[in-house]
mmCIF file of C-alpha atoms in Angstrom:
data_model
loop_
_atom_site.group_PDB
_atom_site.id
_atom_site.type_symbol
_atom_site.label_atom_id
_atom_site.label_comp_id
_atom_site.label_asym_id
_atom_site.label_seq_id
_atom_site.Cartn_x
_atom_site.Cartn_y
_atom_site.Cartn_z
ATOM 1 C CA MET A 1 12.249 -9.334 -13.801
ATOM 2 C CA ASP A 2 13.322 -6.521 -11.461
ATOM 3 C CA ASN A 3 10.083 -5.408 -9.843
ATOM 4 C CA ASN A 4 11.552 -2.030 -8.800
ATOM 5 C CA LYS A 5 12.160 -0.867 -12.397
ATOM 6 C CA LYS A 6 8.506 0.027 -12.816
ATOM 7 C CA TYR A 7 9.005 2.872 -10.319
ATOM 8 C CA GLU A 8 11.664 4.544 -12.457
ATOM 9 C CA THR A 9 10.409 8.130 -12.499
ATOM 10 C CA PRO A 10 11.242 10.289 -9.456
ATOM 11 C CA GLU A 11 7.559 11.129 -9.024
ATOM 12 C CA ALA A 12 6.575 7.457 -8.987
ATOM 13 C CA LYS A 13 9.306 6.633 -6.460
ATOM 14 C CA GLU A 14 8.215 9.500 -4.200
ATOM 15 C CA ALA A 15 4.561 8.486 -4.493
ATOM 16 C CA LEU A 16 5.462 4.916 -3.603
ATOM 17 C CA ILE A 17 7.446 5.977 -0.517
ATOM 18 C CA ASP A 18 4.674 8.298 0.683
ATOM 19 C CA GLY A 19 2.025 5.672 0.071
ATOM 20 C CA LEU A 20 3.981 2.936 1.823
ATOM 21 C CA SER A 21 4.474 5.192 4.842
ATOM 22 C CA LEU A 22 0.735 5.828 5.102
ATOM 23 C CA ILE A 23 -0.057 2.137 4.798
ATOM 24 C CA CYS A 24 2.581 1.279 7.414
ATOM 25 C CA GLN A 25 0.997 3.747 9.823
ATOM 26 C CA ARG A 26 -2.383 2.059 9.365
ATOM 27 C CA LEU A 27 -0.923 -1.434 9.662
ATOM 28 C CA HIS A 28 0.801 -0.497 12.921
ATOM 29 C CA GLU A 29 -2.680 0.046 14.395
ATOM 30 C CA PHE A 30 -3.366 -3.664 13.910
ATOM 31 C CA TYR A 31 -0.112 -4.721 15.560
ATOM 32 C CA ASP A 32 -0.849 -2.837 18.807
ATOM 33 C CA GLY A 33 2.532 -1.123 18.753
ATOM 34 C CA LYS A 34 4.644 -4.257 18.413
ATOM 35 C CA GLN A 35 8.045 -3.569 16.851
ATOM 36 C CA THR A 36 8.011 -5.169 13.412
ATOM 37 C CA SER A 37 8.968 -4.189 9.896
ATOM 38 C CA ILE A 38 5.818 -4.044 7.824
ATOM 39 C CA MET A 39 7.180 -2.087 4.865
ATOM 40 C CA PRO A 40 7.408 -5.252 2.703
ATOM 41 C CA ILE A 41 3.770 -6.017 3.532
ATOM 42 C CA SER A 42 2.648 -2.525 2.571
ATOM 43 C CA LYS A 43 4.573 -2.722 -0.720
ATOM 44 C CA LEU A 44 2.903 -6.045 -1.441
ATOM 45 C CA LEU A 45 -0.523 -4.531 -0.763
ATOM 46 C CA VAL A 46 0.142 -1.615 -3.099
ATOM 47 C CA THR A 47 1.438 -3.941 -5.816
ATOM 48 C CA LEU A 48 -1.622 -6.150 -5.494
ATOM 49 C CA SER A 49 -3.889 -3.099 -5.668
ATOM 50 C CA LEU A 50 -2.465 -2.025 -9.011
ATOM 51 C CA PRO A 51 -4.248 -3.162 -12.155
ATOM 52 C CA GLU A 52 -2.918 -6.570 -13.134
ATOM 53 C CA TYR A 53 -1.345 -5.340 -16.361
ATOM 54 C CA LYS A 54 0.571 -2.673 -14.372
ATOM 55 C CA GLN A 55 2.048 -4.971 -11.748
ATOM 56 C CA TYR A 56 5.150 -5.628 -13.866
ATOM 57 C CA ASN A 57 5.266 -2.507 -16.036
ATOM 58 C CA GLU A 58 6.114 1.130 -15.423
ATOM 59 C CA VAL A 59 3.656 2.756 -13.021
ATOM 60 C CA SER A 60 2.765 6.443 -12.772
ATOM 61 C CA SER A 61 2.507 8.331 -9.502
ATOM 62 C CA GLU A 62 -1.257 8.741 -10.057
ATOM 63 C CA GLU A 63 -1.683 4.964 -10.304
ATOM 64 C CA ILE A 64 0.298 4.533 -7.082
ATOM 65 C CA PHE A 65 -1.870 7.109 -5.304
ATOM 66 C CA MET A 66 -4.998 5.286 -6.474
ATOM 67 C CA ALA A 67 -3.623 1.934 -5.253
ATOM 68 C CA VAL A 68 -2.657 3.459 -1.893
ATOM 69 C CA GLU A 69 -6.127 4.963 -1.479
ATOM 70 C CA LYS A 70 -7.658 1.571 -2.226
ATOM 71 C CA VAL A 71 -5.505 -0.117 0.441
ATOM 72 C CA LEU A 72 -6.149 2.664 2.977
ATOM 73 C CA GLY A 73 -9.890 2.371 2.349
ATOM 74 C CA ILE A 74 -9.802 -1.351 3.060
ATOM 75 C CA LEU A 75 -7.713 -0.802 6.195
ATOM 76 C CA LYS A 76 -10.173 1.848 7.377
ATOM 77 C CA LEU A 77 -13.053 -0.593 6.976
ATOM 78 C CA MET A 78 -11.077 -3.224 8.888
ATOM 79 C CA GLN A 79 -10.402 -0.746 11.699
ATOM 80 C CA GLU A 80 -14.091 0.209 11.867
ATOM 81 C CA ARG A 81 -15.071 -3.456 12.115
ATOM 82 C CA LYS A 82 -12.455 -4.006 14.817
ATOM 83 C CA ASN A 83 -13.767 -1.041 16.820
ATOM 84 C CA SER A 84 -17.443 -1.962 16.413
ATOM 85 C CA SER A 85 -19.249 -4.366 18.660
ATOM 86 C CA LEU A 86 -20.208 -6.466 15.633
ATOM 87 C CA HIS A 87 -17.617 -9.190 14.988
#
């Protein structure tokens, strides 16, 4: 099954691109500026954050935004733990 067909509407595609960019920015913080392509990782994180029944079906832009917010929230918590003295 073509996994990209679920992002068929222009709004969903735009939401996905915006969300992946935000996630990539956060992930770059964990790589200390090393040059690497993390777009596939961010797409995987968004896909995994979608409800299971939506992972292979058409997804709305609102659902993508919710998945992106979930991933960004987790990354924020990870960054806070990294910056704290508690490990």
